[in-house]
Coordinates of C-alpha atoms and ligand atoms in Angstrom, one line a residue:
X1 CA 66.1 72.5 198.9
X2 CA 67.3 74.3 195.8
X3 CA 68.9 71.4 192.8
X4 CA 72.5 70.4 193.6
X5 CA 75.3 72.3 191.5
X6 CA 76.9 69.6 190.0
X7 CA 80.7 70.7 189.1
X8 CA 83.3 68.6 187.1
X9 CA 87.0 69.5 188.3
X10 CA 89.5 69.1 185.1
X11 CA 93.0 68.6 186.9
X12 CA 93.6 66.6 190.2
X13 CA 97.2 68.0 191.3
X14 CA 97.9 70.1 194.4
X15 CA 94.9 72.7 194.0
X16 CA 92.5 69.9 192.7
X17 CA 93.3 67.9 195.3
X18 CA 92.9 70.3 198.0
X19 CA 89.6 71.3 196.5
X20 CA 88.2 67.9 196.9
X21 CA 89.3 68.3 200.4
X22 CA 88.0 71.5 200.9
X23 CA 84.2 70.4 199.7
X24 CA 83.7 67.5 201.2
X25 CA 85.3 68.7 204.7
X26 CA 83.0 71.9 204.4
X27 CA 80.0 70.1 202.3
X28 CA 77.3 70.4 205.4
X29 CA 78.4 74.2 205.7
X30 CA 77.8 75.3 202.4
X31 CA 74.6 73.2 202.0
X32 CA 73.1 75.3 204.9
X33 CA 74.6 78.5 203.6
X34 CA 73.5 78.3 200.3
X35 CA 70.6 75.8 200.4
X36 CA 72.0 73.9 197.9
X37 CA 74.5 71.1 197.7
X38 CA 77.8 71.2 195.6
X39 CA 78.4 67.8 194.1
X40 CA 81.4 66.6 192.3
X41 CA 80.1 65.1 189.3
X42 CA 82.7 64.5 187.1
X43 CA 86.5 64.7 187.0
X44 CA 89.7 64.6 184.9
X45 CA 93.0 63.7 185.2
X46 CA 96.5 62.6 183.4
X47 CA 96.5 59.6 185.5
X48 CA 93.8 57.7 187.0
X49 CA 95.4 55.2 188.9
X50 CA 97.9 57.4 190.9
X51 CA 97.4 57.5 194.7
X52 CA 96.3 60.6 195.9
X53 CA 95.5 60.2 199.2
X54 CA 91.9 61.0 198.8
X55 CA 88.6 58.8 197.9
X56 CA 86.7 60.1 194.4
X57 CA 84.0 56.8 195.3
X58 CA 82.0 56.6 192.0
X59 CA 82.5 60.0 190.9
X60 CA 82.5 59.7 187.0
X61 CA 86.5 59.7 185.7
X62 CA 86.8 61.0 182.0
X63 CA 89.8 60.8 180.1
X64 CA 89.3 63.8 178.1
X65 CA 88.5 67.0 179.9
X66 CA 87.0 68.7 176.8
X67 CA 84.6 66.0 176.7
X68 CA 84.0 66.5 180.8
X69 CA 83.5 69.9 179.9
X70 CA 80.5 69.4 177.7
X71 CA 79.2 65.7 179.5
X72 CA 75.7 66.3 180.2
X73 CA 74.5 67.5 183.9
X74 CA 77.7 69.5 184.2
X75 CA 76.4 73.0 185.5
X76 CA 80.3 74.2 186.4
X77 CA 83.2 73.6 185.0
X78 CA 86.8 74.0 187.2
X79 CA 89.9 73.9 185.2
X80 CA 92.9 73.3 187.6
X81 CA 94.9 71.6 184.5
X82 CA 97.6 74.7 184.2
X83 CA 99.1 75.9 180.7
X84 CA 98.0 78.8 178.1
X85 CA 96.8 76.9 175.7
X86 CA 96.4 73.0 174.8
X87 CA 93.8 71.3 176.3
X88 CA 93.3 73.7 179.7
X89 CA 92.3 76.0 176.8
X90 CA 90.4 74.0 175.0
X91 CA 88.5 72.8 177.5
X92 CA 87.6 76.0 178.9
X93 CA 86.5 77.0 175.4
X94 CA 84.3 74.2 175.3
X95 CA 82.7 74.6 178.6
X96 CA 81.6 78.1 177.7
X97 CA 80.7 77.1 174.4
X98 CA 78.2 74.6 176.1
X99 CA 77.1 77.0 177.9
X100 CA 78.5 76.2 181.3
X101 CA 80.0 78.6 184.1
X102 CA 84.0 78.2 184.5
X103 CA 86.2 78.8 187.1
X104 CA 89.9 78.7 186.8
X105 CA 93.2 78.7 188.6
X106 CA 95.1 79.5 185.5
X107 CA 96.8 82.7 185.5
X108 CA 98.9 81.4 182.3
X109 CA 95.6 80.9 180.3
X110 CA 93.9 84.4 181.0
X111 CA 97.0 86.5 181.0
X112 CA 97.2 85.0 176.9
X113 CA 93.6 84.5 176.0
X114 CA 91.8 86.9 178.7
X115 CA 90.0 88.9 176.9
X116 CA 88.8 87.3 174.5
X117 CA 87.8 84.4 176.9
X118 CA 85.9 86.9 179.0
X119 CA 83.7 87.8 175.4
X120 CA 82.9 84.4 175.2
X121 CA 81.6 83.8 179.0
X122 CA 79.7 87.3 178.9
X123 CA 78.0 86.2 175.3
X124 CA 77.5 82.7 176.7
X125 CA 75.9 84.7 179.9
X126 CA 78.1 82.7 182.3
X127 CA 80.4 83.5 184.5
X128 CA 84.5 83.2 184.4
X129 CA 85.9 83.0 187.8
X130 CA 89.8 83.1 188.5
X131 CA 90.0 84.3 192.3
X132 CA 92.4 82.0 192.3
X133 CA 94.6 82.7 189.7
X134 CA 96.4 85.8 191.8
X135 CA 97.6 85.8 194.4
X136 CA 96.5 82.7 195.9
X137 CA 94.6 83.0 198.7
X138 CA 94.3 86.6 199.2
X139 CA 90.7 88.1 197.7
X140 CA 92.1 90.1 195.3
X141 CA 89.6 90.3 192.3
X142 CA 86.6 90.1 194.4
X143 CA 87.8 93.5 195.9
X144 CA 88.9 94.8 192.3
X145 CA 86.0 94.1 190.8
X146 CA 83.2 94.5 193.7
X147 CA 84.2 96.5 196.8
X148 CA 86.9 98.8 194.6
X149 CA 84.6 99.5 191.6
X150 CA 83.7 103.2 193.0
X151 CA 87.3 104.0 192.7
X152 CA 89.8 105.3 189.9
X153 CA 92.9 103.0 190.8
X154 CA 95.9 104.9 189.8
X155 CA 98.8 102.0 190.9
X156 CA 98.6 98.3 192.1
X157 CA 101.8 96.6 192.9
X158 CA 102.7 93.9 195.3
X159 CA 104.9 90.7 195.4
X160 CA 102.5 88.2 193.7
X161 CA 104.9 85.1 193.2
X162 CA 105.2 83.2 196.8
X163 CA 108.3 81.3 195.3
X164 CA 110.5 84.0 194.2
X165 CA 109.5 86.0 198.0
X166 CA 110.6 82.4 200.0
X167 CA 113.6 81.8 198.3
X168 CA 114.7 85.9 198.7
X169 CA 113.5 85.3 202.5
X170 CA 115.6 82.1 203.2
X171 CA 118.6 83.8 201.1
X172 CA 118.3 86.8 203.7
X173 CA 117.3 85.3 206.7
X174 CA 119.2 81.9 206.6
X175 CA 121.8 82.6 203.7
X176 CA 120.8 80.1 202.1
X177 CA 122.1 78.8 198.4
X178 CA 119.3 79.6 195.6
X179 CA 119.3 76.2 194.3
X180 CA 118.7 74.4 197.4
X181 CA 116.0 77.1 198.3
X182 CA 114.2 76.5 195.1
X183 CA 113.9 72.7 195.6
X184 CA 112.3 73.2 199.1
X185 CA 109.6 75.7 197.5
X186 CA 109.0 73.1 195.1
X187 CA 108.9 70.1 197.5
X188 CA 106.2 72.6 199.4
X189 CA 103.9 72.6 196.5
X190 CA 104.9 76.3 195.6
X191 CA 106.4 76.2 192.5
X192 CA 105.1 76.0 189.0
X193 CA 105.4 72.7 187.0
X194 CA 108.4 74.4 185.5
X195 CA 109.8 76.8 188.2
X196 CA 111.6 78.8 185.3
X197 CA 108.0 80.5 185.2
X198 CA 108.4 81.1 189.1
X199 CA 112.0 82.2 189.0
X200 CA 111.8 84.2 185.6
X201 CA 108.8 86.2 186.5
X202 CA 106.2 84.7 183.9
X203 CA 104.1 83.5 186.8
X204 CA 104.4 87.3 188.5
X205 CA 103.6 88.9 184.9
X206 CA 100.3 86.7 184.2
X207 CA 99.1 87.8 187.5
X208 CA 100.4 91.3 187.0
X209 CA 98.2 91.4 183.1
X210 CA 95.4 90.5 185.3
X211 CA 95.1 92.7 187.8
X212 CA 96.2 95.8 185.5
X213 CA 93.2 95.1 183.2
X214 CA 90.7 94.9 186.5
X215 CA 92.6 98.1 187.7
X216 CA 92.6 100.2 184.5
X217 CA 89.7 98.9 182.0
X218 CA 92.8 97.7 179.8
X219 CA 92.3 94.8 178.0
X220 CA 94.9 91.6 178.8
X221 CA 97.6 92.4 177.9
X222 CA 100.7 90.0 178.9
X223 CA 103.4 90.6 175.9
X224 CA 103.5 94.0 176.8
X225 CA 105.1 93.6 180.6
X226 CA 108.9 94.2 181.1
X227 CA 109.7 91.3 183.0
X228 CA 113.0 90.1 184.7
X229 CA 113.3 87.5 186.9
X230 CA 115.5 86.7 189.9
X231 CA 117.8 84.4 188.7
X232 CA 121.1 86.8 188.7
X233 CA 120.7 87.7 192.4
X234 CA 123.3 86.7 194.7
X235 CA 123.8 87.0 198.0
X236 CA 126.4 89.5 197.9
X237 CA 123.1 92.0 196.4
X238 CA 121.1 90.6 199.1
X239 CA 123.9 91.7 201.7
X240 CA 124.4 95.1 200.2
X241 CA 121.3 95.9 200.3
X242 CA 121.1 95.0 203.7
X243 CA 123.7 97.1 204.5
X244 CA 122.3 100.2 202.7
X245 CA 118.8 99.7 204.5
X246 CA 116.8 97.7 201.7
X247 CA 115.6 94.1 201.5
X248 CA 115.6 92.7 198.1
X249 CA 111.5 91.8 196.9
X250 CA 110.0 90.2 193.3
X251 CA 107.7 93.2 192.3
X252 CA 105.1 93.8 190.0
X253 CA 103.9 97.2 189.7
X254 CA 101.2 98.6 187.3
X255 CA 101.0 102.2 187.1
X256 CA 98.9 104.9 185.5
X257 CA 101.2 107.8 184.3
X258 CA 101.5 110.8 182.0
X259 CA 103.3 108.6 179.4
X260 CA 100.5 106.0 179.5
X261 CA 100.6 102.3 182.0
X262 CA 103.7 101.1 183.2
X263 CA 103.5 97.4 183.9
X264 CA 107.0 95.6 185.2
X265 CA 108.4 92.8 187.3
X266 CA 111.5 92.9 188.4
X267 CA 113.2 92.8 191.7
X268 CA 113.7 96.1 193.6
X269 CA 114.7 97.1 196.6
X270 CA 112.2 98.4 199.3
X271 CA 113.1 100.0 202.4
X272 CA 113.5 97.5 205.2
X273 CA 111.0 98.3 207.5
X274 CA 108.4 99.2 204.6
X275 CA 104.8 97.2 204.7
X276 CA 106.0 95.7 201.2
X277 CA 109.8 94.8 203.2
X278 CA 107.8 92.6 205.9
X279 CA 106.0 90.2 203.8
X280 CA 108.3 87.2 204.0
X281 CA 108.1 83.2 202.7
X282 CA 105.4 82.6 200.2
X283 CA 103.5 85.4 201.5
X284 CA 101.5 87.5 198.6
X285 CA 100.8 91.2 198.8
X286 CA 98.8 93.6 197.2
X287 CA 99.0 97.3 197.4
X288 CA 96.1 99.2 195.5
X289 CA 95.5 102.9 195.5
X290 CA 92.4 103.9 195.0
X291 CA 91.0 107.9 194.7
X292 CA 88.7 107.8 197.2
X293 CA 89.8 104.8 199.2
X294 CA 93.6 106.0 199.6
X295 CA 96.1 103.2 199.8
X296 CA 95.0 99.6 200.7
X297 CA 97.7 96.3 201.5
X298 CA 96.2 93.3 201.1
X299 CA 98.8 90.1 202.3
X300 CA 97.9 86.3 202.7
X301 CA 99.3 83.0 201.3
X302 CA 100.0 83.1 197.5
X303 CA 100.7 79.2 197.3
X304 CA 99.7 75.9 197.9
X305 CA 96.7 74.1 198.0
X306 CA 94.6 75.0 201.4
X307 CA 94.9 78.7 200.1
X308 CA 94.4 78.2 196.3
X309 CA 91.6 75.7 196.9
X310 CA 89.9 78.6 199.3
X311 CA 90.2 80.7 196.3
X312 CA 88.2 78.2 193.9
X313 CA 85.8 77.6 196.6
X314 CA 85.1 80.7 196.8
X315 CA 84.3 81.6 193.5
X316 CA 82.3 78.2 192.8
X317 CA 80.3 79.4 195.7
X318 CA 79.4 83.1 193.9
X319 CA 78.4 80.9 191.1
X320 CA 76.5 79.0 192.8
X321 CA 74.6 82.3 194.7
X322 CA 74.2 83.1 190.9
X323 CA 76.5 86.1 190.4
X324 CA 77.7 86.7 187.0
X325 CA 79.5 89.9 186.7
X326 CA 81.8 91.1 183.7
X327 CA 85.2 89.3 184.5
X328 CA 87.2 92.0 184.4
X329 CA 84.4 94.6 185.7
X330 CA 83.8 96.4 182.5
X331 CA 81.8 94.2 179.8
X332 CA 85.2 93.1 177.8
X333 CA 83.9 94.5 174.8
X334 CA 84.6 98.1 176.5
X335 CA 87.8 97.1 177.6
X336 CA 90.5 99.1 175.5
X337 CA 93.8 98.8 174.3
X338 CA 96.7 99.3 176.3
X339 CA 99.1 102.4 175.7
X340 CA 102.2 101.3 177.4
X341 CA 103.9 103.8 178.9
X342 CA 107.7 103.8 177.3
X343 CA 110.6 102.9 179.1
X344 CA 112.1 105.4 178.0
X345 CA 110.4 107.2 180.1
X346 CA 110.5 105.9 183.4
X347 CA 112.7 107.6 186.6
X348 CA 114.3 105.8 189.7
X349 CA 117.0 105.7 191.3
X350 CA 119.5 102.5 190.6
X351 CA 121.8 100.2 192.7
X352 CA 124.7 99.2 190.9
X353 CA 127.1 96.5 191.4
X354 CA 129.9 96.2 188.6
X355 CA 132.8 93.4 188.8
X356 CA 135.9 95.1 187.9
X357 CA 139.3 94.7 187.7
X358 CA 141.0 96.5 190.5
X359 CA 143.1 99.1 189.1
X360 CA 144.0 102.6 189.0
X361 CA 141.9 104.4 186.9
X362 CA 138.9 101.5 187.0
X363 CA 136.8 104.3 189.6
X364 CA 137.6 107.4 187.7
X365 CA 136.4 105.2 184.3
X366 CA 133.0 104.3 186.0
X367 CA 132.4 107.9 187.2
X368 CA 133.1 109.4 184.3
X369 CA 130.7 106.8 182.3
X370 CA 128.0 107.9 184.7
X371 CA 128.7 111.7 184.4
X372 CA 128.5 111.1 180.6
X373 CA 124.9 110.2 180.8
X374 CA 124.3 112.7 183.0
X375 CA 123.7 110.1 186.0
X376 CA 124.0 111.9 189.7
X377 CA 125.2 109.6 192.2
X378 CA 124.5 109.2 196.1
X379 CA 127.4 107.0 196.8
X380 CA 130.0 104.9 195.1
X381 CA 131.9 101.9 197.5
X382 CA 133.9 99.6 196.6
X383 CA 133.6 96.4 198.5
X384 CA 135.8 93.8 198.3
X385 CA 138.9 92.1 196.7
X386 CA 140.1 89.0 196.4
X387 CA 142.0 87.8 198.6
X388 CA 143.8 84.9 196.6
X389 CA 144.8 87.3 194.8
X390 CA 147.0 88.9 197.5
X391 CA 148.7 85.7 197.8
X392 CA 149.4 85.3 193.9
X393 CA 150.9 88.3 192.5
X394 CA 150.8 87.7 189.3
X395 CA 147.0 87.1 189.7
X396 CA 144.5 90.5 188.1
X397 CA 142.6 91.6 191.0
X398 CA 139.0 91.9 190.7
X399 CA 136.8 94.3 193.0
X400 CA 133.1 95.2 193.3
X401 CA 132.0 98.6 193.1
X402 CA 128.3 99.3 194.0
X403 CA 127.0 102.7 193.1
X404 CA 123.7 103.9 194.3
X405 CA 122.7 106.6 191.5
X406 CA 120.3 109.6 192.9
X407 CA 117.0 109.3 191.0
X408 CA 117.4 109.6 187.0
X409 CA 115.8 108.2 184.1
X410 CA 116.4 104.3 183.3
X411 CA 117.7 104.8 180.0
X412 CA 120.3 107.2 180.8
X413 CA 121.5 104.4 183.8
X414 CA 121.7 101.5 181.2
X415 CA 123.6 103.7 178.8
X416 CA 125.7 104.9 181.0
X417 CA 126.7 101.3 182.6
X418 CA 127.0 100.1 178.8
X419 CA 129.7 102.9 178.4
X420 CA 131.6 101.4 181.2
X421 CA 131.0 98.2 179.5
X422 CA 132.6 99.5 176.6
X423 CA 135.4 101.3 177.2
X424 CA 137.9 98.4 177.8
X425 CA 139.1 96.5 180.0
X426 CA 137.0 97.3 183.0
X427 CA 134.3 95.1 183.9
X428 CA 134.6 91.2 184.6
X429 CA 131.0 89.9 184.4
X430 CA 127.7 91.5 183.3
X431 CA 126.2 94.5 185.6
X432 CA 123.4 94.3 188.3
X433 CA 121.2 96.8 188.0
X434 CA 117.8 96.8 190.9
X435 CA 115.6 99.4 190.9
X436 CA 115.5 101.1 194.2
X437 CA 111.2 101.3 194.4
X438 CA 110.1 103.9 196.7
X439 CA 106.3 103.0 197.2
Ligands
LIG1 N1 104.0 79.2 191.7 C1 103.1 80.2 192.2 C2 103.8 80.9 193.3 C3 101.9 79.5 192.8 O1 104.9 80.5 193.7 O2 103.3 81.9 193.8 C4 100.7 80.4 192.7 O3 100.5 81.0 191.5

């Protein structure tokens, strides 16, 4: 029998503690598989007297995970802590410094620091595992970066934050109000620490950096994502687009085109009974397409600890095999630099829902701000009024109007619905603009 790996896990929350789980249910499995034991030989946590419902015995409890990180007999080093910086980096930094393989939940950390932290594990010769840092369960970077490889990937895309997907699910299955939504994803063990990152996109766009650099040799590159979150959807856009034969999804696309890589999350509507439409609650999904492969969907759980845990597992099982490939497939020194497609340049059609005032002459001023930009459009509806205001005459009626627009460029659709904006006293809130995807 082969010398135990002896791994330290820095962070004890929801993943860490279904990895503990994980290895010591499984422990008799992957000694016979690999011929080698997994021992847990040192761990880390902000608070060592909270009850977590599992039993560490004498495993060795540090304070400090930079000092667990370099503690002698420390082969592996799993960082579960969360954050882009502080002491998850730090620690990691450390680890590979000392010379120790890493593996890492922490999307936040490599979308920021990827690159470079892949030069460090590739000089160290170690490897830098984050299978678990997208999409949760679902093998994602082990098909990127292994069964893929033989492919020129032209566009990956997929719903890749499980929070944002089971709050749009509940609001269009159960009608449910955002808010209370949002606290069930987080009592579920979904959400980030700080769900803004869930609802605003940042947790999408990390994963999103990620996989664009394994898809397209780029190196990290994070700040240069359009992001928008799904904070401003309502249900009215979730009913409208029900109506019009779409369900509303979190996407985040990265694409290769003549104007150099797009990379954007946002939500957008997909055609109802579309692949993409299907996946519902925290369900992840990737969609690669590959040259030679053609197009690929890859969907599992994107949350929680079972699936995250499987994910770390998983990689701390490679290690142990031995494997260390390039993290993000090329050696990151050939990585190169991004050219970010404009978005200027970037065509789709638009749904459009405007609050106005419902007036004469409110329609023909929205039409003509469209035809002023040169913005085509499929169909223009207006929806509803209030009805107080039938019962108080001296009360401004207000209407929606949504306007599907045929497919244009982006910039001519935000300057045409800033024209509307503009011109008076038209609109009563800010306009929702989705990009209608067709994938
Ligand atoms: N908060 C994340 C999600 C967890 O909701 O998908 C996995 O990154």
């Amino acid at each position: 029998m082969a010398e135990p790996l002896r791994i330290a896990i820095a962070g004890l929350g929801t993943v860490g503690g279904g990895l503990v789980e994980l290895l010591e249910r499984r422990r008799a499995a992957f000694e016979a598989a690999l011929g080698r034991d997994i021992v847990i030989a040192g761990v880390c946590a902000r608070d060592r007297n909270k009850d977590r419902g599992f039993d560490l015995g004498d495993v060795p409890w540090f304070d400090d995970p930079v000092a667990l990180a370099r503690a002698d007999g420390i082969d592996l080093f799993v960082e579960l802590i969360g954050g882009s910086d502080g002491i998850a980096k730090a620690s990691v930094e450390a680890a590979l410094g000392a010379g120790r393989d890493v593996v890492t939940a922490n999307k936040a950390l490599l979308a920021r620091h990827g690159t470079a932290l892949a030069k460090a594990a590739e000089g160290a010769g170690v490897a830098l595992g984050y299978e678990a840092a997208v999409a949760g369960g679902i093998p994602v970077i082990k098909a990127m970066r292994e069964a893929l490889v033989g492919n020129e990937i032209t566009r990956v895309y997929g719903i890749l934050n499980g929070t944002c997907n089971f709050i749009l699910t509940k609001m269009q299955d159960e009608g449910g109000a955002f808010e209370d939504v949002l606290r069930e994803a987080q009592a579920l063990g979904y959400a980030e620490a700080d769900p803004t990152f869930d609802i605003g996109g940042h947790d999408a766009a990390h994963k999103l950096a990620l996989l664009t650099s394994l898809a397209f040799g780029t190196e990290v590159a994070f700040d240069a994502i359009d992001m928008q979150g799904i904070e401003a959807i309502t249900s009215a856009d979730i009913q409208a687009a029900d109506e019009l034969g779409y369900r509303i999804k979190l996407l985040g696309v990265a694409q290769r085109t003549d104007h150099g890589i797009e990379q954007r999350v946002h939500p957008a509507m997909v055609r109802k009974h579309s692949e993409i439409a299907e996946v519902s609650g925290v369900t992840n999904a990737v969609a690669i397409h590959g040259d030679a492969v053609g197009d690929l969907l890859l969907v599992g759980p994107g949350a929680g600890a079972g699936a995250t845990a499987s994910a770390v597992a998983g990689d701390i099982i490679d290690v142990a095999r031995g494997w260390r490939l390039p993290p993000f497939v090329k050696p990151a020194a050939k990585l190169k630099p991004i050219e970010t497609a404009a978005a200027a340049t970037r065509q789709a059609a638009f749904y459009i829902r405007l609050a106005v005032h419902d007036r004469p002459g409110v329609m023909a001023a929205i039409a003509s701000g469209m035809a002023q930009e040169n913005v085509s459009l499929e169909s223009i509806v207006q929806r509803q009024s209030n009805d107080a205001s039938a019962s108080a005459p001296d009360t401004p009626k207000t209407t929606a109007v949504v306007l599907i627009t045929h497919r244009t460029g982006e910039a001519a659709v935000m300057a045409a619905v800033r024209r509307i904006a503009d011109a008076g006293d038209i609109m009563t809130a800010p306009a929702q603009l989705i990009r209608i995807e067709e994938l």
